[in-house]
């Protein structure tokens, strides 16, 4: 048979060779792909419902809420100037924005533009109602999870702040991110422990802080008044349970409204009690006397003579001099603390070696973090003999609270050893942690450290502090009906620019422990750069007295002059049914904030709680039909 000339032999052979080469290339390619490790397709990450932060009794401090981004698709607006103008005029007041700014925004946008991000539920409802009414179908809404801080600036540096991406940026929100919003894990990588078996993987845990929100509010009122009266630049206040280490109140001023965190300045965001290292001044003298007394370097009845200047002549011929504010004459170590005498404290420091003194200071926890549940905690500065800045005058200077830098948390931590018979207790901000179903995941138990003072030494220091409150520099903190021990302090602030101590800027402070007989509370207040009067005994001691009174009344601690009555010992509580919301809005009148807490977990409605106490009015009225994402306003007094 004759072959058609269209299929020439050489072209046919070339064609089949090319096909074979292509086939071999495909086979090799598929083989390589088969041998490669398969990369799993990234699954869409499920949103985790963030846990709440509440106070020790369940009072809400930080709760999950919804926010919305408002955007506009400008395609249908590009050729309609009148529609753009009318829309800008209608939406501007609802978003709190300038009308002309919105008009320019949508005029210059190419396809889509966000008008405003992160508006709250109330604003969203108003905008949505307006756009639907006017037929503005080019407006879109993107719902995002957010955080609401119903008490605004209350304990703001402790609570911290959550950013737009759902990550904590400061405070407890940052340091306990994995508890509040657990990271999703592959089941093949880790197995759930028995304690986690009841926890929904997409729901974070609730953190009960140790602070008492009502007490925090009362003490913040006192702190705010102090800031105004002293015209100070900053202030710190810590109140702690000396037996458990739980911190009941934590104040750092200036503070920030957590709902407006992005607008705050850097000074308002600083967590001073944890992050700031400063020279404590004369309050530190209680630890100096405690250390030397515990080392048997001094005795209670031994006397020292103050002539207004601590002087020590060195073998080199140099003389060290540290001024005292007065000529106190003859006195014991108790008098040295009572009058805050630099001369006597300097002489007391001569009774212990440099090495042993620094060693004992470190045993008290200075020069290291306390380990509380807060980020950015400073270690302070404790010099030793190998430091290039150590000199012959370092030991007596440290003894009076200078040439050493501490944090307010370290001072309170060290004070627990005096209040607890020589055994310090670790400070904490976490009272307990619960799963979303209410079951307890973690509950704090006191963590006691190694003994740092004998019981005799701690009792002696307490007696010295009591005398200081009654007849010494802390007399303005003295209470009539509760025995309180205090130590005041005033320290010049070191200027790193001039390399010298300032003549105008001071740290004024006071430490209190009460009741003296059976210590329960440690209260420490620091005022920075007050204007006018600066002595701690004059401006901080009265604040200690006022704050201690508030604490005693709030906690119901017994007072010496308080009336007593007989009681059967049987107390009956009326049973309160848990608050529930059905198809209609219930009557909230008379309900407390604690009663309202379970309702904050609901995602189909939003509860806005205004004020403290009990509900006196509400909107909508009782009986109104519940709708999705309904906002219920509750006013408390």
Coordinates of C-alpha atoms in Angstrom, one line a residue:
X1 CA 0.0 0.0 0.0
X2 CA 1.3 3.4 -0.8
X3 CA 1.7 5.9 2.0
X4 CA 0.1 9.4 1.8
X5 CA 2.8 12.0 1.2
X6 CA 1.4 14.1 4.0
X7 CA 3.0 11.9 6.6
X8 CA 6.7 12.1 5.8
X9 CA 8.9 9.6 7.7
X10 CA 11.3 12.1 9.2
X11 CA 8.5 14.4 10.5
X12 CA 6.7 11.4 11.9
X13 CA 9.7 10.2 13.8
X14 CA 10.4 13.7 15.2
X15 CA 6.8 14.1 16.3
X16 CA 6.8 10.8 18.3
X17 CA 10.2 11.7 19.8
X18 CA 8.8 15.0 21.1
X19 CA 5.7 13.2 22.5
X20 CA 7.9 10.7 24.3
X21 CA 10.1 13.5 25.8
X22 CA 7.0 15.3 27.0
X23 CA 5.5 12.1 28.5
X24 CA 8.8 11.3 30.3
X25 CA 8.9 14.9 31.6
X26 CA 5.4 14.6 33.0
X27 CA 6.2 11.3 34.6
X28 CA 9.3 12.7 36.3
X29 CA 7.3 15.8 37.5
X30 CA 4.6 13.7 39.0
X31 CA 7.2 11.4 40.6
X32 CA 8.8 14.4 42.3
X33 CA 5.5 15.7 43.5
X34 CA 4.6 12.2 44.9
X35 CA 7.9 12.1 46.8
X36 CA 7.5 15.6 48.3
X37 CA 6.0 16.0 51.8
X38 CA 2.4 17.2 51.5
X39 CA 1.9 20.6 52.9
X40 CA -1.5 20.7 54.6
X41 CA -3.9 23.4 53.4
X42 CA -4.2 26.1 56.0
X43 CA -7.6 25.9 57.6
X44 CA -9.5 29.0 58.5
X45 CA -8.7 29.7 62.2
X46 CA -11.8 29.6 64.4
X47 CA -12.4 32.6 66.6
X48 CA -11.9 31.9 70.3
X49 CA -14.3 33.6 72.7
X50 CA -12.0 35.4 75.0
X51 CA -12.5 34.9 78.8
X52 CA -13.5 37.7 81.1
X53 CA -11.5 39.5 83.7
X54 CA -13.4 40.1 86.9
X55 CA -12.6 41.2 90.4
X56 CA -12.4 38.7 93.3
X57 CA -16.2 38.6 93.8
X58 CA -17.0 38.4 90.1
X59 CA -17.5 42.1 89.3
X60 CA -16.8 42.6 85.6
X61 CA -13.6 44.5 84.6
X62 CA -13.0 43.3 81.0
X63 CA -15.6 41.5 78.9
X64 CA -16.1 40.2 75.4
X65 CA -18.1 42.4 73.1
X66 CA -18.6 43.1 69.4
X67 CA -17.4 46.1 67.3
X68 CA -17.9 46.9 63.7
X69 CA -15.9 48.4 60.8
X70 CA -18.1 50.6 58.6
X71 CA -17.1 50.6 54.9
X72 CA -18.5 52.0 51.6
X73 CA -18.3 50.6 48.1
X74 CA -18.0 53.8 46.1
X75 CA -18.7 52.2 42.6
X76 CA -22.4 53.4 42.6
X77 CA -21.4 56.8 44.1
X78 CA -18.7 57.8 41.7
X79 CA -20.9 59.7 39.2
X80 CA -23.5 60.9 41.7
X81 CA -22.3 64.0 43.6
X82 CA -25.6 64.8 45.2
X83 CA -25.9 61.3 46.6
X84 CA -22.3 61.5 48.0
X85 CA -23.1 64.8 49.7
X86 CA -26.4 63.6 51.1
X87 CA -24.9 60.4 52.4
X88 CA -22.0 62.3 54.0
X89 CA -24.4 64.7 55.8
X90 CA -26.5 61.8 57.1
X91 CA -23.8 59.6 58.5
X92 CA -21.3 62.2 59.8
X93 CA -23.0 62.9 63.1
X94 CA -23.7 59.2 63.8
X95 CA -20.0 58.4 63.4
X96 CA -18.8 61.6 65.2
X97 CA -16.9 62.6 62.1
X98 CA -16.5 65.7 59.9
X99 CA -19.0 65.8 57.0
X100 CA -16.4 67.2 54.5
X101 CA -13.8 64.6 55.6
X102 CA -16.3 61.8 54.7
X103 CA -17.2 63.4 51.4
X104 CA -13.5 63.7 50.4
X105 CA -12.9 60.1 51.5
X106 CA -15.6 58.6 49.3
X107 CA -14.9 60.9 46.4
X108 CA -11.2 60.0 46.2
X109 CA -11.5 56.3 46.9
X110 CA -11.1 54.0 43.9
X111 CA -13.4 51.1 44.9
X112 CA -13.9 50.6 48.6
X113 CA -13.0 52.6 51.7
X114 CA -13.5 52.2 55.5
X115 CA -15.2 55.2 56.9
X116 CA -14.6 54.2 60.5
X117 CA -13.3 51.2 62.3
X118 CA -14.3 49.7 65.6
X119 CA -17.6 51.4 66.4
X120 CA -19.6 50.1 69.3
X121 CA -22.9 48.3 69.2
X122 CA -25.0 51.4 69.9
X123 CA -23.3 53.4 67.0
X124 CA -23.7 50.4 64.7
X125 CA -27.5 50.1 65.4
X126 CA -27.9 53.8 64.7
X127 CA -25.9 53.8 61.5
X128 CA -27.6 50.6 60.3
X129 CA -31.1 51.9 60.9
X130 CA -30.3 55.1 59.1
X131 CA -28.7 53.4 56.0
X132 CA -31.6 51.0 55.7
X133 CA -34.2 53.8 56.0
X134 CA -32.5 55.8 53.3
X135 CA -31.6 52.9 51.0
X136 CA -27.9 53.3 51.2
X137 CA -27.2 49.8 50.1
X138 CA -23.5 50.6 49.3
X139 CA -22.6 50.6 53.1
X140 CA -21.2 47.4 54.6
X141 CA -20.4 46.2 58.1
X142 CA -17.7 43.9 59.3
X143 CA -18.2 42.5 62.7
X144 CA -15.1 41.9 64.9
X145 CA -14.6 40.6 68.4
X146 CA -13.6 43.3 70.8
X147 CA -13.2 44.2 74.4
X148 CA -15.3 46.3 76.7
X149 CA -14.0 47.8 79.9
X150 CA -17.1 48.8 81.8
X151 CA -15.2 50.6 84.6
X152 CA -13.0 52.7 82.2
X153 CA -9.8 53.7 84.1
X154 CA -10.3 51.5 87.2
X155 CA -7.1 49.5 87.8
X156 CA -6.2 50.2 84.2
X157 CA -2.5 49.3 84.3
X158 CA -3.3 46.0 86.1
X159 CA -6.1 44.9 83.7
X160 CA -4.2 46.0 80.6
X161 CA -5.6 46.3 77.1
X162 CA -6.5 44.0 74.2
X163 CA -5.6 45.2 70.6
X164 CA -7.7 45.0 67.4
X165 CA -6.0 41.6 66.5
X166 CA -7.3 39.9 69.7
X167 CA -3.9 39.9 71.4
X168 CA -3.3 41.4 74.8
X169 CA -1.0 44.4 74.7
X170 CA -0.5 45.2 78.3
X171 CA -1.2 44.1 81.9
X172 CA -3.1 40.9 82.6
X173 CA -4.6 41.0 79.1
X174 CA -1.0 40.5 77.8
X175 CA 0.6 38.3 80.5
X176 CA -2.3 35.8 80.6
X177 CA -3.2 35.8 76.9
X178 CA -3.1 32.0 76.7
X179 CA -5.5 31.6 79.5
X180 CA -8.0 34.2 78.3
X181 CA -7.7 33.1 74.6
X182 CA -6.1 29.7 74.3
X183 CA -4.2 28.9 71.1
X184 CA -5.8 26.2 69.0
X185 CA -3.6 23.0 69.0
X186 CA -3.5 20.0 66.8
X187 CA -4.8 17.0 68.6
X188 CA -1.9 14.9 67.3
X189 CA 0.6 17.3 69.0
X190 CA -0.9 17.3 72.5
X191 CA -3.6 15.6 74.4
X192 CA -6.0 17.4 76.7
X193 CA -5.3 16.9 80.3
X194 CA -8.1 15.8 82.6
X195 CA -8.4 19.3 84.0
X196 CA -9.1 20.6 80.5
X197 CA -11.6 18.0 79.4
X198 CA -14.6 20.1 80.3
X199 CA -13.3 23.2 78.7
X200 CA -14.7 24.2 75.3
X201 CA -11.6 24.6 73.0
X202 CA -13.0 27.8 71.5
X203 CA -13.7 29.5 74.8
X204 CA -11.1 31.2 77.0
X205 CA -11.1 31.0 80.8
X206 CA -12.3 33.7 83.2
X207 CA -9.7 35.3 85.5
X208 CA -10.7 36.4 88.9
X209 CA -8.3 39.0 90.1
X210 CA -7.4 39.5 93.7
X211 CA -8.4 43.1 93.8
X212 CA -11.7 44.2 95.2
X213 CA -13.3 46.6 92.7
X214 CA -15.3 48.5 95.3
X215 CA -12.3 49.0 97.5
X216 CA -10.2 49.9 94.4
X217 CA -12.7 52.6 93.6
X218 CA -12.6 54.1 97.1
X219 CA -8.8 54.2 97.2
X220 CA -8.6 55.6 93.7
X221 CA -10.8 58.5 94.9
X222 CA -8.3 59.1 97.7
X223 CA -5.4 58.9 95.3
X224 CA -7.0 61.3 92.8
X225 CA -7.6 63.8 95.6
X226 CA -3.9 63.4 96.7
X227 CA -2.7 64.0 93.2
X228 CA -4.7 67.2 92.9
X229 CA -3.7 68.5 96.4
X230 CA 0.0 67.8 96.0
X231 CA 0.2 68.6 92.3
X232 CA 2.3 65.5 92.0
X233 CA 3.4 64.0 88.6
X234 CA 2.7 60.4 89.6
X235 CA 1.5 58.2 92.4
X236 CA 1.5 54.5 93.4
X237 CA -0.7 52.7 96.0
X238 CA -0.6 49.0 96.8
X239 CA -2.8 47.3 99.5
X240 CA -2.1 43.6 100.1
X241 CA -3.3 40.9 102.3
X242 CA -0.2 40.2 104.4
X243 CA -1.2 36.6 105.1
X244 CA -2.0 35.4 101.6
X245 CA 0.0 37.8 99.4
X246 CA -3.2 38.7 97.5
X247 CA -3.2 42.3 96.3
X248 CA -6.5 43.9 97.2
X249 CA -5.8 47.3 95.5
X250 CA -3.3 48.4 92.9
X251 CA -3.1 52.0 91.7
X252 CA -0.7 53.7 89.3
X253 CA -1.4 57.3 88.4
X254 CA -1.7 58.9 85.9
X255 CA -4.0 56.2 84.5
X256 CA -5.8 55.6 81.3
X257 CA -9.4 54.9 80.2
X258 CA -9.0 51.5 78.7
X259 CA -11.8 52.2 76.2
X260 CA -9.7 55.0 74.9
X261 CA -6.3 53.3 75.3
X262 CA -5.1 54.2 71.8
X263 CA -5.4 57.9 72.6
X264 CA -3.4 57.8 75.9
X265 CA 0.1 59.2 76.2
X266 CA 3.0 57.1 77.3
X267 CA 3.0 58.3 80.9
X268 CA -0.6 57.2 81.3
X269 CA 0.3 53.6 80.1
X270 CA 3.2 53.1 82.5
X271 CA 2.6 50.4 85.1
X272 CA 4.7 52.2 87.8
X273 CA 4.5 49.8 90.7
X274 CA 5.9 47.0 88.6
X275 CA 8.1 48.7 86.0
X276 CA 9.6 51.7 87.8
X277 CA 12.8 51.5 89.7
X278 CA 13.5 54.3 92.2
X279 CA 15.4 55.0 95.4
X280 CA 13.0 54.3 98.3
X281 CA 14.4 56.7 100.9
X282 CA 13.8 56.3 104.6
X283 CA 11.1 53.6 104.4
X284 CA 14.0 51.3 103.6
X285 CA 15.4 51.9 107.1
X286 CA 13.0 49.3 108.6
X287 CA 14.8 46.7 106.6
X288 CA 18.3 48.0 107.6
X289 CA 17.4 47.9 111.3
X290 CA 15.8 44.5 110.8
X291 CA 18.8 43.0 109.1
X292 CA 21.4 44.3 111.7
X293 CA 19.1 43.4 114.6
X294 CA 18.7 39.9 113.2
X295 CA 22.4 39.6 112.9
X296 CA 22.7 40.5 116.6
X297 CA 24.6 43.7 115.7
X298 CA 22.4 45.9 117.9
X299 CA 20.2 45.4 121.0
X300 CA 16.9 47.1 121.8
X301 CA 18.4 49.2 124.6
X302 CA 21.6 50.2 123.0
X303 CA 21.9 53.9 122.4
X304 CA 23.5 56.0 119.6
X305 CA 24.2 59.7 119.6
X306 CA 23.1 62.0 116.7
X307 CA 24.9 65.3 116.3
X308 CA 23.3 66.1 112.9
X309 CA 25.9 64.4 110.8
X310 CA 27.0 60.8 110.2
X311 CA 30.8 60.8 110.0
X312 CA 33.3 58.0 109.4
X313 CA 37.0 58.5 108.9
X314 CA 38.7 56.0 106.6
X315 CA 42.2 54.6 106.8
X316 CA 43.0 56.7 103.7
X317 CA 42.3 59.8 105.7
X318 CA 39.1 60.5 103.8
X319 CA 36.0 61.3 105.9
X320 CA 32.5 60.2 104.9
X321 CA 29.7 62.5 105.8
X322 CA 25.9 62.1 105.5
X323 CA 23.7 64.9 106.8
X324 CA 20.8 64.4 109.2
X325 CA 17.9 66.8 109.2
X326 CA 18.1 67.3 113.0
X327 CA 20.3 66.9 116.0
X328 CA 18.4 64.1 117.7
X329 CA 20.9 63.5 120.6
X330 CA 20.9 60.1 122.3
X331 CA 18.5 57.4 121.2
X332 CA 18.0 53.7 120.5
X333 CA 17.4 52.0 117.1
X334 CA 13.7 52.5 117.7
X335 CA 14.3 56.2 118.1
X336 CA 16.3 56.1 114.9
X337 CA 13.3 54.9 113.0
X338 CA 10.9 57.1 115.0
X339 CA 12.7 60.2 114.0
X340 CA 14.1 58.8 110.7
X341 CA 17.6 59.7 111.8
X342 CA 20.3 59.3 109.1
X343 CA 23.1 59.6 111.6
X344 CA 22.0 56.8 113.9
X345 CA 21.1 54.5 110.9
X346 CA 24.6 55.1 109.5
X347 CA 26.1 54.0 112.8
X348 CA 23.8 51.0 112.9
X349 CA 25.0 50.0 109.4
X350 CA 28.6 50.0 110.8
X351 CA 27.6 46.9 112.8
X352 CA 27.4 44.6 109.7
X353 CA 29.9 43.9 107.0
X354 CA 29.3 45.1 103.4
X355 CA 29.1 41.6 102.0
X356 CA 26.6 40.3 104.6
X357 CA 24.5 43.5 104.4
X358 CA 24.1 43.1 100.6
X359 CA 23.5 39.4 100.9
X360 CA 20.6 40.0 103.4
X361 CA 19.1 42.7 101.2
X362 CA 19.0 40.2 98.3
X363 CA 17.4 37.6 100.6
X364 CA 14.6 40.1 101.1
X365 CA 13.9 40.0 97.4
X366 CA 15.5 43.2 96.2
X367 CA 17.5 42.9 93.0
X368 CA 15.0 40.3 91.5
X369 CA 11.5 40.2 90.2
X370 CA 8.7 39.3 92.6
X371 CA 7.2 37.0 90.0
X372 CA 3.7 38.6 89.9
X373 CA 1.5 38.0 86.9
X374 CA 2.5 41.3 85.1
X375 CA 4.8 42.0 82.2
X376 CA 7.8 44.2 82.2
X377 CA 8.6 43.9 85.9
X378 CA 11.9 45.6 86.9
X379 CA 14.6 43.9 89.0
X380 CA 15.8 47.2 90.3
X381 CA 19.4 47.7 91.2
X382 CA 21.4 46.3 94.2
X383 CA 25.0 47.2 94.0
X384 CA 27.8 44.9 95.4
X385 CA 31.4 45.5 96.2
X386 CA 32.5 44.5 92.6
X387 CA 30.5 47.3 91.1
X388 CA 32.5 50.2 89.7
X389 CA 30.1 52.5 91.4
X390 CA 30.7 51.1 94.9
X391 CA 32.4 53.3 97.3
X392 CA 33.2 53.5 101.0
X393 CA 30.0 55.6 101.5
X394 CA 27.7 53.1 99.7
X395 CA 26.8 50.9 102.7
X396 CA 25.6 53.8 105.0
X397 CA 23.9 55.4 102.0
X398 CA 22.0 52.2 101.0
X399 CA 21.1 51.9 104.7
X400 CA 19.1 55.1 104.5
X401 CA 17.4 54.1 101.2
X402 CA 19.6 55.7 98.5
X403 CA 22.1 54.1 96.1
X404 CA 19.6 51.3 95.7
X405 CA 16.7 51.1 93.3
X406 CA 13.6 49.1 94.1
X407 CA 10.1 48.7 92.8
X408 CA 6.9 49.3 94.8
X409 CA 6.1 45.6 94.5
X410 CA 9.5 44.6 95.9
X411 CA 8.9 46.9 98.9
X412 CA 5.5 45.3 99.7
X413 CA 7.0 41.8 99.1
X414 CA 9.8 42.5 101.6
X415 CA 7.3 44.0 104.1
X416 CA 5.3 40.7 104.2
X417 CA 8.3 39.2 106.0
X418 CA 7.8 41.7 108.8
X419 CA 4.1 41.2 108.9
X420 CA 4.3 37.4 108.9
X421 CA 6.8 36.8 111.7
X422 CA 9.8 36.7 109.4
X423 CA 8.4 34.6 106.6
X424 CA 7.6 36.4 103.3
X425 CA 4.7 35.4 101.1
X426 CA 4.7 35.7 97.4
X427 CA 2.5 38.4 96.0
X428 CA -0.2 37.6 93.4
X429 CA -3.0 39.2 91.3
X430 CA -4.9 36.0 90.5
X431 CA -7.5 34.8 93.0
X432 CA -8.8 32.0 90.8
X433 CA -9.4 30.9 87.2
X434 CA -12.6 29.3 86.0
X435 CA -13.8 27.5 82.9
X436 CA -16.7 29.0 81.0
X437 CA -19.0 26.5 82.7
X438 CA -18.0 27.9 86.1
X439 CA -15.8 25.0 87.2
X440 CA -12.6 26.0 88.9
X441 CA -9.5 25.5 86.8
X442 CA -7.1 27.2 89.4
X443 CA -7.4 28.6 92.9
X444 CA -4.7 30.5 94.6
X445 CA -3.1 29.2 97.8
X446 CA -0.5 31.2 99.7
X447 CA 3.1 30.5 98.6
X448 CA 5.4 31.1 101.6
X449 CA 9.2 31.7 101.0
X450 CA 12.1 30.9 103.2
X451 CA 12.4 32.7 106.5
X452 CA 14.4 35.9 106.3
X453 CA 13.9 37.2 109.9
X454 CA 13.4 35.6 113.2
X455 CA 10.0 36.1 114.9
X456 CA 11.7 38.2 117.5
X457 CA 13.1 40.5 114.9
X458 CA 9.8 41.0 113.0
X459 CA 8.0 41.7 116.3
X460 CA 10.7 44.3 117.2
X461 CA 10.4 46.1 113.8
X462 CA 6.6 46.1 114.2
X463 CA 6.9 47.7 117.6
X464 CA 9.3 50.3 116.1
X465 CA 6.8 51.1 113.4
X466 CA 4.0 51.4 115.9
X467 CA 6.0 53.9 117.9
X468 CA 6.7 55.9 114.7
X469 CA 2.9 56.1 114.1
X470 CA 2.2 57.3 117.7
X471 CA 5.0 59.7 118.4
X472 CA 7.3 59.9 115.3
X473 CA 7.3 61.1 111.7
X474 CA 4.3 58.9 110.9
X475 CA 2.0 60.4 113.6
X476 CA -0.3 61.9 110.9
X477 CA -1.1 58.3 109.8
X478 CA -2.1 57.2 113.4
X479 CA -5.6 55.7 113.8
X480 CA -7.5 56.2 117.1
X481 CA -9.0 52.7 117.3
X482 CA -6.7 50.4 115.3
X483 CA -3.0 50.0 116.2
X484 CA -1.0 50.8 113.0
X485 CA 2.7 50.7 112.3
X486 CA 4.2 53.1 109.7
X487 CA 7.5 54.3 108.3
X488 CA 7.8 57.4 106.2
X489 CA 10.4 58.3 103.6
X490 CA 11.6 61.2 101.5
X491 CA 14.3 60.7 98.8
X492 CA 15.9 63.1 96.4
X493 CA 15.5 61.9 92.8
X494 CA 18.7 61.3 91.0
X495 CA 19.1 63.3 87.8
X496 CA 20.8 61.2 85.1
X497 CA 21.5 64.4 83.1
X498 CA 23.4 66.4 85.7
X499 CA 24.7 63.2 87.4
X500 CA 23.5 64.5 90.8
X501 CA 20.5 64.5 93.1
X502 CA 17.8 67.1 92.5
X503 CA 17.1 69.8 95.0
X504 CA 13.5 70.1 93.8
X505 CA 12.2 66.6 92.8
X506 CA 11.5 64.1 95.6
X507 CA 10.0 60.6 96.1
X508 CA 7.7 60.9 99.1
X509 CA 6.4 57.6 100.6
X510 CA 5.0 55.8 103.6
X511 CA 4.6 52.1 104.5
X512 CA 2.0 50.8 106.9
X513 CA 1.2 47.5 108.5
X514 CA -2.0 47.0 110.5
X515 CA -3.4 45.9 112.9
X516 CA 0.0 45.6 114.7
X517 CA -1.1 42.8 117.1
X518 CA -2.2 40.5 114.2
X519 CA -1.1 42.0 110.9
X520 CA -3.6 41.6 108.1
X521 CA -2.9 44.5 105.7
X522 CA 0.2 46.1 104.1
X523 CA -0.4 49.5 102.6
X524 CA 2.3 51.3 100.6
X525 CA 1.9 54.7 99.0
X526 CA 4.4 56.6 96.9
X527 CA 4.0 60.2 95.6
X528 CA 6.4 61.4 93.0
X529 CA 7.5 65.0 92.4
X530 CA 5.0 66.8 94.6
X531 CA 4.9 70.6 94.5
X532 CA 5.5 72.5 97.6
X533 CA 5.6 70.3 100.7
X534 CA 7.6 67.0 100.0
X535 CA 8.2 65.3 103.3
X536 CA 6.6 61.9 103.4
X537 CA 5.5 62.3 107.0
X538 CA 3.6 65.4 106.1
X539 CA 2.0 64.7 102.7
X540 CA 1.8 60.8 102.5
X541 CA 1.3 59.8 106.1
X542 CA -2.2 61.5 106.2
X543 CA -3.1 59.7 103.0
X544 CA -2.1 56.4 104.6
X545 CA -4.4 57.1 107.6
X546 CA -7.3 58.0 105.3
X547 CA -6.7 54.9 103.0
X548 CA -6.3 52.6 106.1
X549 CA -9.6 53.8 107.4
X550 CA -11.3 53.1 104.1
X551 CA -9.8 49.6 104.1
X552 CA -10.8 48.8 107.6
X553 CA -14.3 49.9 107.1
X554 CA -14.6 48.1 103.7
X555 CA -13.3 44.8 105.1
X556 CA -15.3 45.1 108.3
X557 CA -12.1 44.8 110.5
X558 CA -12.8 45.3 114.2
X559 CA -12.0 48.6 115.8
X560 CA -11.0 49.2 119.4
X561 CA -13.8 51.6 120.1
X562 CA -16.5 49.8 118.0
X563 CA -19.7 48.9 119.7
X564 CA -20.5 45.2 120.1
X565 CA -23.7 43.2 120.5
X566 CA -24.7 39.6 121.2
X567 CA -25.9 37.3 118.4
X568 CA -27.1 33.8 118.2
X569 CA -24.4 32.9 115.7
X570 CA -27.0 31.8 113.1
X571 CA -27.2 33.9 110.0
X572 CA -30.0 33.3 107.4
X573 CA -29.6 34.3 103.8
X574 CA -32.6 34.7 101.5
X575 CA -32.3 32.5 98.4
X576 CA -32.0 34.6 95.2
X577 CA -33.0 32.9 91.9
X578 CA -30.4 33.4 89.1
X579 CA -31.3 36.1 86.6
X580 CA -32.5 34.7 83.3
X581 CA -33.6 36.4 80.0
X582 CA -36.3 34.6 78.0
X583 CA -38.3 36.0 75.0
X584 CA -38.9 39.4 76.7
X585 CA -36.8 41.9 78.6
X586 CA -37.1 41.2 82.4
X587 CA -37.4 43.7 85.2
X588 CA -33.8 44.4 86.3
X589 CA -34.8 46.8 89.1
X590 CA -32.9 46.1 92.4
X591 CA -30.4 43.7 90.8
X592 CA -26.7 44.1 91.8
X593 CA -23.8 44.0 89.4
X594 CA -22.9 40.6 90.6
X595 CA -26.4 39.4 89.6
X596 CA -25.8 40.7 86.1
X597 CA -22.5 39.0 85.6
X598 CA -23.8 35.7 84.0
X599 CA -25.7 37.7 81.4
X600 CA -22.4 39.2 80.1
X601 CA -21.5 35.8 78.6
X602 CA -24.4 36.0 76.1
X603 CA -23.5 36.9 72.6
X604 CA -27.1 37.6 71.2
X605 CA -27.6 40.7 73.4
X606 CA -25.3 43.5 74.7
X607 CA -25.6 44.7 78.3
X608 CA -24.3 48.2 79.0
X609 CA -23.9 48.7 82.7
X610 CA -23.6 52.3 84.0
X611 CA -22.6 53.1 87.6
X612 CA -22.3 50.8 90.6
X613 CA -24.6 49.4 93.2
X614 CA -28.1 48.2 92.2
X615 CA -30.3 48.8 89.1
X616 CA -32.6 51.8 89.4
X617 CA -33.6 52.2 85.7
X618 CA -33.4 50.4 82.4
X619 CA -34.0 50.7 78.7
X620 CA -35.9 49.0 77.0
X621 CA -38.7 48.7 79.5
X622 CA -39.6 45.3 81.0
X623 CA -41.8 43.1 78.7
X624 CA -40.3 44.3 75.4
X625 CA -39.6 41.5 72.9
X626 CA -35.9 40.5 72.8
X627 CA -34.3 41.0 69.3
X628 CA -30.9 39.8 68.1
X629 CA -28.1 42.1 69.2
X630 CA -30.4 44.1 71.3
X631 CA -28.6 46.7 73.5
X632 CA -30.0 46.9 77.1
X633 CA -28.9 49.9 79.1
X634 CA -28.9 49.5 82.9
X635 CA -28.3 52.4 85.3
X636 CA -27.0 51.5 88.8
X637 CA -26.8 53.6 91.9

